[in-house]
Short mmCIF file of C-alpha atoms in Angstrom, two decimals:
data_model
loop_
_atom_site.label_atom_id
_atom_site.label_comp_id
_atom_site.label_asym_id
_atom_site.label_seq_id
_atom_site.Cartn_x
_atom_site.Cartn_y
_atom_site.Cartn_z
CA UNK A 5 18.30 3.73 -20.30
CA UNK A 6 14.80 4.43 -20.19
CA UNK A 7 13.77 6.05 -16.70
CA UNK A 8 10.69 5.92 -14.65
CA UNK A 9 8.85 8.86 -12.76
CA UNK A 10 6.02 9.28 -10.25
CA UNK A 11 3.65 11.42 -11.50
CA UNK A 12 0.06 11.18 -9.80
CA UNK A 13 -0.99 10.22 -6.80
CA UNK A 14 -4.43 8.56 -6.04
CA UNK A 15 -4.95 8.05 -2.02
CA UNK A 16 -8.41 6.72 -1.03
CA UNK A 17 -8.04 5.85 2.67
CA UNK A 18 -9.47 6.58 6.09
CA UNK A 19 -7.35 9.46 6.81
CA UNK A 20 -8.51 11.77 3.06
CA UNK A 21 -9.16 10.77 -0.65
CA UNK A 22 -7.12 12.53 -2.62
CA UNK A 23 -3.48 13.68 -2.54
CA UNK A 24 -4.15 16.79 -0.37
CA UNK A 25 -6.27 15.31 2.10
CA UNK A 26 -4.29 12.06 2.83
CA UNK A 27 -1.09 13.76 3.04
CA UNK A 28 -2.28 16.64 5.17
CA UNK A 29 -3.64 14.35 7.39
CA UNK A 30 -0.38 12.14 7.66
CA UNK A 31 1.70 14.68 7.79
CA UNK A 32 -0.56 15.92 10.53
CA UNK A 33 -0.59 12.67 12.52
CA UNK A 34 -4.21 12.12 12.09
CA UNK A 35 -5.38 9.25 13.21
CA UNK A 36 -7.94 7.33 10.97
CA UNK A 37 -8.66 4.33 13.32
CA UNK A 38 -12.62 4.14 14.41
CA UNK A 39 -15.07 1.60 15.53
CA UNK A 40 -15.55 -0.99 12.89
CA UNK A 41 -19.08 -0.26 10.68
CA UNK A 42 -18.90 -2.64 7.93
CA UNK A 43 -19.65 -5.80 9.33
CA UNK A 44 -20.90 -6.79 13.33
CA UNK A 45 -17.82 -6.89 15.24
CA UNK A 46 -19.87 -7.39 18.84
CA UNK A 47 -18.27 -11.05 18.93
CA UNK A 48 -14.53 -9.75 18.80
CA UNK A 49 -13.01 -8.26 21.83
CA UNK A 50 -11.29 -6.00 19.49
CA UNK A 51 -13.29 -3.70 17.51
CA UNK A 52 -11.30 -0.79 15.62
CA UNK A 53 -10.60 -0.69 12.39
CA UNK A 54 -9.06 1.86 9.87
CA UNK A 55 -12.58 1.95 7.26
CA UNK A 56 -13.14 4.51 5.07
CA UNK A 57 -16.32 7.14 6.21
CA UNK A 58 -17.44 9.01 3.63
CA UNK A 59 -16.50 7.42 0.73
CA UNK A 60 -19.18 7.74 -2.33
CA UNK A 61 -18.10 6.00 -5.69
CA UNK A 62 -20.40 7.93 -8.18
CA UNK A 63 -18.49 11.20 -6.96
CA UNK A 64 -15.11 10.05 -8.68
CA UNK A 65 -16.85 6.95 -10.98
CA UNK A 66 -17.67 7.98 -14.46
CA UNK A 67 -17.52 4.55 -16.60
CA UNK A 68 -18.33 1.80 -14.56
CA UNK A 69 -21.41 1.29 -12.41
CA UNK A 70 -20.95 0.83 -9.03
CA UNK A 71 -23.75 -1.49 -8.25
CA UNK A 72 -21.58 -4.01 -10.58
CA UNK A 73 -18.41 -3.96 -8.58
CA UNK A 74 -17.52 -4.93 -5.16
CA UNK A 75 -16.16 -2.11 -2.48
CA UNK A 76 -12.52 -3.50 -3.00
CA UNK A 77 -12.57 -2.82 -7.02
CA UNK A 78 -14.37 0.67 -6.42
CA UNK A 79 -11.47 1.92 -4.17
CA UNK A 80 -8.75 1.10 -6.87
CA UNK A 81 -10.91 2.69 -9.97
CA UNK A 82 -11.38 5.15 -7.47
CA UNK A 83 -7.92 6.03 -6.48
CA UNK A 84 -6.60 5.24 -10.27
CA UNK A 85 -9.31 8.24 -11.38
CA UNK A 86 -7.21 10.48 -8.63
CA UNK A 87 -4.01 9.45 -9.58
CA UNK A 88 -5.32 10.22 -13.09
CA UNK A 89 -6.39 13.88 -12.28
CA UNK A 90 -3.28 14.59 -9.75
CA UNK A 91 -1.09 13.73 -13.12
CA UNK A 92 -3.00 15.97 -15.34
CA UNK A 93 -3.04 13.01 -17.50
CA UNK A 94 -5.00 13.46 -20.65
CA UNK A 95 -5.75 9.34 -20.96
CA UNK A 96 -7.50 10.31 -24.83
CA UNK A 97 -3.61 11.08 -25.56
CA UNK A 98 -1.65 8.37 -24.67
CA UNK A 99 -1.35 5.93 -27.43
CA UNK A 100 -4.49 2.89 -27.74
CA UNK A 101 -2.65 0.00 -25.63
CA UNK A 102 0.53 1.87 -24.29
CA UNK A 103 -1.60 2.50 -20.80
CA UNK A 104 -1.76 -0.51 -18.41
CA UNK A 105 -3.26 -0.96 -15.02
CA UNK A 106 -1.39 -3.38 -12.37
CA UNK A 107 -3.59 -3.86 -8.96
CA UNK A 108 -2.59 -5.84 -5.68
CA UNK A 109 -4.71 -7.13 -3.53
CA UNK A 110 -4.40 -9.66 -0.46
CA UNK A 111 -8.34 -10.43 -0.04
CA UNK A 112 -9.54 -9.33 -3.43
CA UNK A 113 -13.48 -8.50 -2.64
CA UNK A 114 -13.52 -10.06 0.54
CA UNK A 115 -16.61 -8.11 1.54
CA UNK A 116 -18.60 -10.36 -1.59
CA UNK A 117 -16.82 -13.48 -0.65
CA UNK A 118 -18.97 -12.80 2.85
CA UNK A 119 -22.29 -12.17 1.69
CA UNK A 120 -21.89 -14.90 -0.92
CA UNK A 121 -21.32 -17.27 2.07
CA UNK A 122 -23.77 -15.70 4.34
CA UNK A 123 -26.88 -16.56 1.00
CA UNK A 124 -25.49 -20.44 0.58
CA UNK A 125 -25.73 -20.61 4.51
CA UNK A 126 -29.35 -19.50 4.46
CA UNK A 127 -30.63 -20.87 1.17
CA UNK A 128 -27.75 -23.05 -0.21
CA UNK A 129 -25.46 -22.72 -3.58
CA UNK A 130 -28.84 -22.06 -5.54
CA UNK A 131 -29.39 -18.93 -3.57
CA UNK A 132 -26.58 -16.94 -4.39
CA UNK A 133 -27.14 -13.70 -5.79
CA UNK A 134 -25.99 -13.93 -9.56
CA UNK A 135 -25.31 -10.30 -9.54
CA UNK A 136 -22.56 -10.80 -6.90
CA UNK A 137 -21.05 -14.02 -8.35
CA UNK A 138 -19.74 -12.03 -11.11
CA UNK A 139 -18.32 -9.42 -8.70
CA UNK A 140 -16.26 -12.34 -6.83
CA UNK A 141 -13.07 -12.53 -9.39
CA UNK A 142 -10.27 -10.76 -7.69
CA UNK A 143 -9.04 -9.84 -11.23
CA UNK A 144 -11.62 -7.37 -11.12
CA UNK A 145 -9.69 -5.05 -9.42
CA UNK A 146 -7.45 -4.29 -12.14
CA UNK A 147 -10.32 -4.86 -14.70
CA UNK A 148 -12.25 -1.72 -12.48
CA UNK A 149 -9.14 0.30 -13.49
CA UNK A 150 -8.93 -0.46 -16.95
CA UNK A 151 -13.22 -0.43 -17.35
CA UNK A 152 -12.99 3.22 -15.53
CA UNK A 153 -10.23 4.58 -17.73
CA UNK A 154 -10.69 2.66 -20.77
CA UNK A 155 -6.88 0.97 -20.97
CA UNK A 156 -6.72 -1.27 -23.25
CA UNK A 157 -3.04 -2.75 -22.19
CA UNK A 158 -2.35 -4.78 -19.99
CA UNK A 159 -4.74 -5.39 -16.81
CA UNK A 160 -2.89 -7.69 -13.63
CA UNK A 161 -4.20 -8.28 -10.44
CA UNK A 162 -1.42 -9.30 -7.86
CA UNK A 163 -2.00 -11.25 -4.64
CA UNK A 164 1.00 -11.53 -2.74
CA UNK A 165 -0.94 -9.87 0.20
CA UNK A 166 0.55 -7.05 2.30
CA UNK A 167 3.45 -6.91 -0.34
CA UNK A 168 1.35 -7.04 -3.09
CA UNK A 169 1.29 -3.09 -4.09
CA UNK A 170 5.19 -3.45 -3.91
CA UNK A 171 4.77 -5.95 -6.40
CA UNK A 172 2.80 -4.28 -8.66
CA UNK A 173 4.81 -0.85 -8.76
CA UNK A 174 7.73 -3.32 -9.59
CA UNK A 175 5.89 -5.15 -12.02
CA UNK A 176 4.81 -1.82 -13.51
CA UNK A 177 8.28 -0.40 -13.38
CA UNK A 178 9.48 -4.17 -16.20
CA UNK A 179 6.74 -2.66 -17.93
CA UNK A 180 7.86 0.75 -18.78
CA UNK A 181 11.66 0.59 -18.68
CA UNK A 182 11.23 -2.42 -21.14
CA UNK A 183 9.32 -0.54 -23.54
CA UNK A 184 6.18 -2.15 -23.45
CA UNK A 185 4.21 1.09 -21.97
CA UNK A 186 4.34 4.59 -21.84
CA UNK A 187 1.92 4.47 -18.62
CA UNK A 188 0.94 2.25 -15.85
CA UNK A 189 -1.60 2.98 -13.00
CA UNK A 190 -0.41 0.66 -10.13
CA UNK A 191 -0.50 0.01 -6.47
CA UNK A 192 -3.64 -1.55 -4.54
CA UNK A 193 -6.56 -2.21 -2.93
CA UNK A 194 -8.61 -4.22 -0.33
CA UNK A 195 -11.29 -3.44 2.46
CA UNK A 196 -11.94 -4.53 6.07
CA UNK A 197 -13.35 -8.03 6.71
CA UNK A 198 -14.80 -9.95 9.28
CA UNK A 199 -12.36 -13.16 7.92
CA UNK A 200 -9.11 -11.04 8.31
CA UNK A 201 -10.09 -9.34 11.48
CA UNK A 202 -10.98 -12.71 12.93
CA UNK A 203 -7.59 -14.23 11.20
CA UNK A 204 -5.60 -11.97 12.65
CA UNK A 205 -7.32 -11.88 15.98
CA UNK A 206 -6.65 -15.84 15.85
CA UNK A 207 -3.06 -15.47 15.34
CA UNK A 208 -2.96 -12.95 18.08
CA UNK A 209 -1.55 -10.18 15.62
CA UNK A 210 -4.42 -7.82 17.14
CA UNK A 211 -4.49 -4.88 18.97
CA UNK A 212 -7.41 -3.13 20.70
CA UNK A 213 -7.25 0.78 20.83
CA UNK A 214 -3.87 2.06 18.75
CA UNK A 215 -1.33 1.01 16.84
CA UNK A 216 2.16 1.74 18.21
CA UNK A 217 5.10 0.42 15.72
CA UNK A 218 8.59 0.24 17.01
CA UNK A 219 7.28 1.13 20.72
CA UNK A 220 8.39 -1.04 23.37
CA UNK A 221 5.10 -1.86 24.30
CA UNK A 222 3.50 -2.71 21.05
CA UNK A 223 0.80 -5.04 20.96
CA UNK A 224 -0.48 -6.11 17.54
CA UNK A 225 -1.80 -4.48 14.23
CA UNK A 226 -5.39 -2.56 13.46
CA UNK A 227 -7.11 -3.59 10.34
CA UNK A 228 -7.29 -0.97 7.34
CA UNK A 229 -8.80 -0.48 3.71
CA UNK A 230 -8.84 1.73 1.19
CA UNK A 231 -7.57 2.29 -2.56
CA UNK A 232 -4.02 3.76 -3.47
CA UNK A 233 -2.64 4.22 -6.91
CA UNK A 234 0.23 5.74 -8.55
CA UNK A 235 0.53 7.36 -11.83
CA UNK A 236 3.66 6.02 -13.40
CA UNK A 237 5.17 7.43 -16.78
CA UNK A 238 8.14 7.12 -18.78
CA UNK A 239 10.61 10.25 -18.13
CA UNK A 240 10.65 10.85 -21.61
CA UNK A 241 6.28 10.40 -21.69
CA UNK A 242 6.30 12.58 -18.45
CA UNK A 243 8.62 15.58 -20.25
CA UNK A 244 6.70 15.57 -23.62
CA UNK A 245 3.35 16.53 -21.81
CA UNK A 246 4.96 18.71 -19.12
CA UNK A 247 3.95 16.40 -16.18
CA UNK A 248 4.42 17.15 -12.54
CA UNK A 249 7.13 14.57 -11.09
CA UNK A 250 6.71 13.44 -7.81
CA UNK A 251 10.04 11.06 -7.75
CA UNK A 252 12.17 9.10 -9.87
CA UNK A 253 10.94 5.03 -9.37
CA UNK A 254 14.72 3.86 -9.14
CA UNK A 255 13.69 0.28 -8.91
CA UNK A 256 13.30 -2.61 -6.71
CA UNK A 257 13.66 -5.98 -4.97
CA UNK A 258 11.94 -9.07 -4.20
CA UNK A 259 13.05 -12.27 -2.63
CA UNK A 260 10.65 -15.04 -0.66
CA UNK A 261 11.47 -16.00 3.07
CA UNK A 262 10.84 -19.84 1.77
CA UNK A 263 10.63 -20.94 5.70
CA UNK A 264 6.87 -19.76 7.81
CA UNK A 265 3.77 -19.35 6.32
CA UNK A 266 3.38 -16.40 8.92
CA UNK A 267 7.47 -15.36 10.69
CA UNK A 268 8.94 -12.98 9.10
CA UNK A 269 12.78 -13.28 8.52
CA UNK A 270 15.66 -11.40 9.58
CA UNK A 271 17.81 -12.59 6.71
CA UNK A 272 16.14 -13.00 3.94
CA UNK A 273 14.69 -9.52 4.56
CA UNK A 274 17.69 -7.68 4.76
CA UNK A 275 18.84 -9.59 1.83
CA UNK A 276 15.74 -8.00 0.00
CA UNK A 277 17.00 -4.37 1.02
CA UNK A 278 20.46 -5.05 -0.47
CA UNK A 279 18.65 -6.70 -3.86
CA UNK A 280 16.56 -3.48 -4.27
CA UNK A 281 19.38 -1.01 -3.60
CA UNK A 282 21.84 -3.11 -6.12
CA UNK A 283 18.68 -3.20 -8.51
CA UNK A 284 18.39 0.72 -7.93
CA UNK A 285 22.10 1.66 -8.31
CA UNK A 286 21.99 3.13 -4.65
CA UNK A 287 24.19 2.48 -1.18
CA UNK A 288 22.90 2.11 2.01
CA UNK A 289 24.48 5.57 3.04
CA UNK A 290 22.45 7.32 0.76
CA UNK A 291 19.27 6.46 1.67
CA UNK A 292 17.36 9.33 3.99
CA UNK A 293 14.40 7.82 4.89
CA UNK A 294 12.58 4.18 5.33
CA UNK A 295 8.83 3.94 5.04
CA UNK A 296 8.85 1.08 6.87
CA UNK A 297 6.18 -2.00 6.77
CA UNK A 298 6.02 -1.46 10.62
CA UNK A 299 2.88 -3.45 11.36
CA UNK A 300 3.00 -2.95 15.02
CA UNK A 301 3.06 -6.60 16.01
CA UNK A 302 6.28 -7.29 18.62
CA UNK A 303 7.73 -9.90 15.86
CA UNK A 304 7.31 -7.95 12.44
CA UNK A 305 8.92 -4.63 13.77
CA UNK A 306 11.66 -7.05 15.93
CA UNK A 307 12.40 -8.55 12.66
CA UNK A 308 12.17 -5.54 10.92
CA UNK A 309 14.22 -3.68 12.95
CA UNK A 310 17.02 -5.94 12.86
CA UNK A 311 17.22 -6.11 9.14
CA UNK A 312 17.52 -2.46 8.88
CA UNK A 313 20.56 -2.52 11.36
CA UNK A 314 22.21 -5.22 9.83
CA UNK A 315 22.12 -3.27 6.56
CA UNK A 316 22.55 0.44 7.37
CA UNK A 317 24.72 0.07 10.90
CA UNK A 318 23.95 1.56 14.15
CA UNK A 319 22.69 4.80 13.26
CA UNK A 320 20.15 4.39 10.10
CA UNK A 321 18.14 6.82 8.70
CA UNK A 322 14.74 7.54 9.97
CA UNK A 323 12.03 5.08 9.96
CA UNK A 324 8.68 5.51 10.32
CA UNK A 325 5.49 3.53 9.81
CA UNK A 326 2.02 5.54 8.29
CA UNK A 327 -0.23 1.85 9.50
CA UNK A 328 -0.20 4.00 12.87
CA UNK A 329 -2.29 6.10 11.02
CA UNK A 330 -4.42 4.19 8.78
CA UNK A 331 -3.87 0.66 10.06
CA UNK A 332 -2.83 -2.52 7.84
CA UNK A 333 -4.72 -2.06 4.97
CA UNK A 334 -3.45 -5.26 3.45
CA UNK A 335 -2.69 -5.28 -0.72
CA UNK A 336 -2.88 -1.30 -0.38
CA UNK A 337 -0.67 -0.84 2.25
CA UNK A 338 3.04 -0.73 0.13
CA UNK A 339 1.04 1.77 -2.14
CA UNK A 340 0.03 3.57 0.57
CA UNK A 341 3.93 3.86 1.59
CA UNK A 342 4.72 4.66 -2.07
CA UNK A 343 2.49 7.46 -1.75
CA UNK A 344 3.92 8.61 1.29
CA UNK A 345 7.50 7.90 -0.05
CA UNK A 346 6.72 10.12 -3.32
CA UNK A 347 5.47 12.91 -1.22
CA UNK A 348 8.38 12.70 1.39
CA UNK A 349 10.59 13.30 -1.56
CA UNK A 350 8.60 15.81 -3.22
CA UNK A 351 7.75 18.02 -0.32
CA UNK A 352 10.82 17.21 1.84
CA UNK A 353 8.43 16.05 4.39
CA UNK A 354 8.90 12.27 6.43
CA UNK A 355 5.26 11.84 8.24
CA UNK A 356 5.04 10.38 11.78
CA UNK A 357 4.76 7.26 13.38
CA UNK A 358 2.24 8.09 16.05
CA UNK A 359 0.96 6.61 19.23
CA UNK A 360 5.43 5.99 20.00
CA UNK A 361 5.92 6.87 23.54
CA UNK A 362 9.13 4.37 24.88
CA UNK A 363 11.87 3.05 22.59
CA UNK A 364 12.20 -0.81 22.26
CA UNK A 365 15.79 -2.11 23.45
CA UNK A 366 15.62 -4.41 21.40
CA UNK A 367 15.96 -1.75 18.97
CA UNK A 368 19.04 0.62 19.41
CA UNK A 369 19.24 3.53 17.10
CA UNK A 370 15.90 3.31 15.07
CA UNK A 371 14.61 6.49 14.82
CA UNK A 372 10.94 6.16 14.55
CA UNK A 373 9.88 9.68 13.85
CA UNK A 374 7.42 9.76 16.65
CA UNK A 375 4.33 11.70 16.71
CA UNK A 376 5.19 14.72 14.76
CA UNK A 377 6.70 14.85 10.99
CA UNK A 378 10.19 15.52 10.47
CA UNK A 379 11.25 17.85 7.70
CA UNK A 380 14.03 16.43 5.82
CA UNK A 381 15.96 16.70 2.49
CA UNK A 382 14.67 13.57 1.30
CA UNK A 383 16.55 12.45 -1.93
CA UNK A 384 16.06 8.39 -1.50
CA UNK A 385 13.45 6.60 -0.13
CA UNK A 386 12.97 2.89 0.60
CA UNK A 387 9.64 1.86 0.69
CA UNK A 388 9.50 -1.79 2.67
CA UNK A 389 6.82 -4.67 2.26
CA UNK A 390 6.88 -7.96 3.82
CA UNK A 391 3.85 -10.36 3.43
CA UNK A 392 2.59 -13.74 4.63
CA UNK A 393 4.27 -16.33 3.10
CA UNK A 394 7.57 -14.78 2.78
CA UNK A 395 6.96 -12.50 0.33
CA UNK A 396 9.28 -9.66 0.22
CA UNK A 397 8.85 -6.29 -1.98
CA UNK A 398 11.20 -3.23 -1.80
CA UNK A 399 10.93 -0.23 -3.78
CA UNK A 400 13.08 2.51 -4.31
CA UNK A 401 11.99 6.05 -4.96
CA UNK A 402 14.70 9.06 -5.23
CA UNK A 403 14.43 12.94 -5.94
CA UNK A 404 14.64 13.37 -9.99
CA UNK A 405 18.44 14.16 -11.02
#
């Protein structure tokens, strides 16, 4: 059977870009979290967001022109340029359509959707810019990827929100096990919005200062952004160039809550565990660590929580959640997670869940790593996503056997 490895990793996010400065600073429990600079947030009581400082597309752009493509599309050429280099992939080498790029997103280029609507406020539908019309279709995203690295297979944009990354590693995994490519830059993007901070603010989701997950005093989620992309290859593709391997992508699950637009469920998501370890050939006991979705929000980790012990028992393996870090960054957060999950298994490091101080009750034996990384022999990951709308995405990573 034809096998799947990790073998790049392309992190743009408000913590580092680029392998060794995201996970230096998560393993380091750096906090990316500042006051929000992208759009006016004076109206909002809350006003922290996880944004990326710092971030220049024409230092890692060669192909496409960034005045063409909206902030959202330039984080995942971005990060699919650094998975690109991590991999030591020589792209002129791989086959003409064998390489495919699969993107999620949950807002696509949410930051054009806004200044489209601010010009037909102030001058009507005739005064939109032209320019930015074109960069409105979320399928750009993947179309970024492809235009940066000149693929010429297949190019997907997902939007199954803060799943959607999950999705696309899966969808990414059909492609390569079934023959159909030899490699596949996937995972996600999106960037911080005034319509999702004020969504979630609405919905009381929220917080002000810090994310805590799994603490007992939790109060809501922080916004993120940013870009993250993996490199995925073919064992056999991976071995003939003398690639580094991250992890093994031992495959994954999806299922859909069918019942709240917005309430997560217990059920349904610990069914979505036991699809993606039956799908990856591996038993609850072997798992060592969860990258959890952990959004921080009483409900999500509640539900979370009790998923994990109805699967694994009393005493699971650790659990932490990196959005304490770099916040919800929305169709980039699973990749984010993957990222973290490769590395964990790579480097035999699990990184923090920060900002912890009391355990929930609610909550009896999840170990939520808190505030300093763990090292671990980490042979099996599970890397958790849970979106609006049900949508459930669980991907398993392991240590290369």
């Amino acid at each position: 059977m034809t096998r799947v490895v990790v073998t790049g990793l392309g992190p743009v996010s408000s913590i580092g870009i680029g392998a060794q400065a995201f996970l230096g600073a998560l393993h380091a429990g750096r906090s990316g979290i500042s006051p929000i600079t992208s759009f006016d947030p004076s109206g909002f009581p809350h006003r922290n967001a996880g944004e990326v400082h710092g971030f220049d597309p024409a230092e890692h752009l060669r192909r496409i022109d960034p005045a063409h493509w909206g902030r959202s599309s330039q984080f995942a050429a971005a990060a699919a340029r650094l998975a690109v280099a991590d991999g030591r992939l020589d792209l002129g080498r791989v086959e003409p359509g064998r390489a495919h790029a699969v993107i999620g997103t949950t807002s696509g280029e949410s930051a054009v959707v806004e200044a489209l609507t601010a010009q037909i406020l102030e001058r009507g539908f005739a005064g939109q810019d032209p320019d930015l019309v074109r960069q409105l279709p979320a399928n750009r995203l993947a179309n970024a990827v492809s235009a940066e690295l000149g693929l010429l297979g297949e190019s997907l944009t997902i939007a199954t929100a803060c799943s959607a990354s999950n999705y696309a590693i899966g969808y990414a995994y059909d492609l390569l096990i079934t023959g159909e490519a030899d490699v596949v830059l996937a995972g996600g993007a999106d960037s911080v919005c005034r319509w999702a901070h004020a969504g979630f603010f609405r919905l009381g989701a929220l917080t002000d200062s810090i994310c805590a997950p799994f603490d007992r005093d939790r109060s809501g989620i922080l916004t993120g952004e940013g870009g993250a992309v993996l490199l995925l290859e073919t064992l056999g593709h991976a071995m003939s160039r003398g690639a580094p391997i991250y992890a093994e992508l031992l495959g994954y699950g999806l299922n859909c809550d069918a019942t709240h637009p917005v309430a997560p469920d217990t059920d349904s998501i610990a069914e979505c565990m036991r699809i993606a370890h039956r799908n990856a050939g591996v038993k609850p006991e072997e798992v060592d660590y969860i990258c959890a979705h952990g959004t921080g929000t009483p409900a999500n980790d509640l539900v979370e929580g009790r998923a994990i012990l109805e699967v694994f028992g009393p005493t699971p393996p650790p659990v932490s959640s990196i959005k304490s870090m770099i916040g919800h960054t929305m169709g980039a957060a699973c990749g984010f997670g993957a990222i973290a999950s490769a590395a964990a298994v790579r480097r035999g490091i699990i990184p923090p869940t920060i900002n912890w101080q009391h355990p929930d009750p609610e909550l009896p034996g999840i170990d939520p790593v808190p505030n300093a990384a763990r090292t671990a022999d980490v042979r099996v990951v599970q890397n958790d996503g849970f979106a609006f709308g049900g949508n459930n995405a669980i991907v398993m990573l392991g240590a290369l056997t």
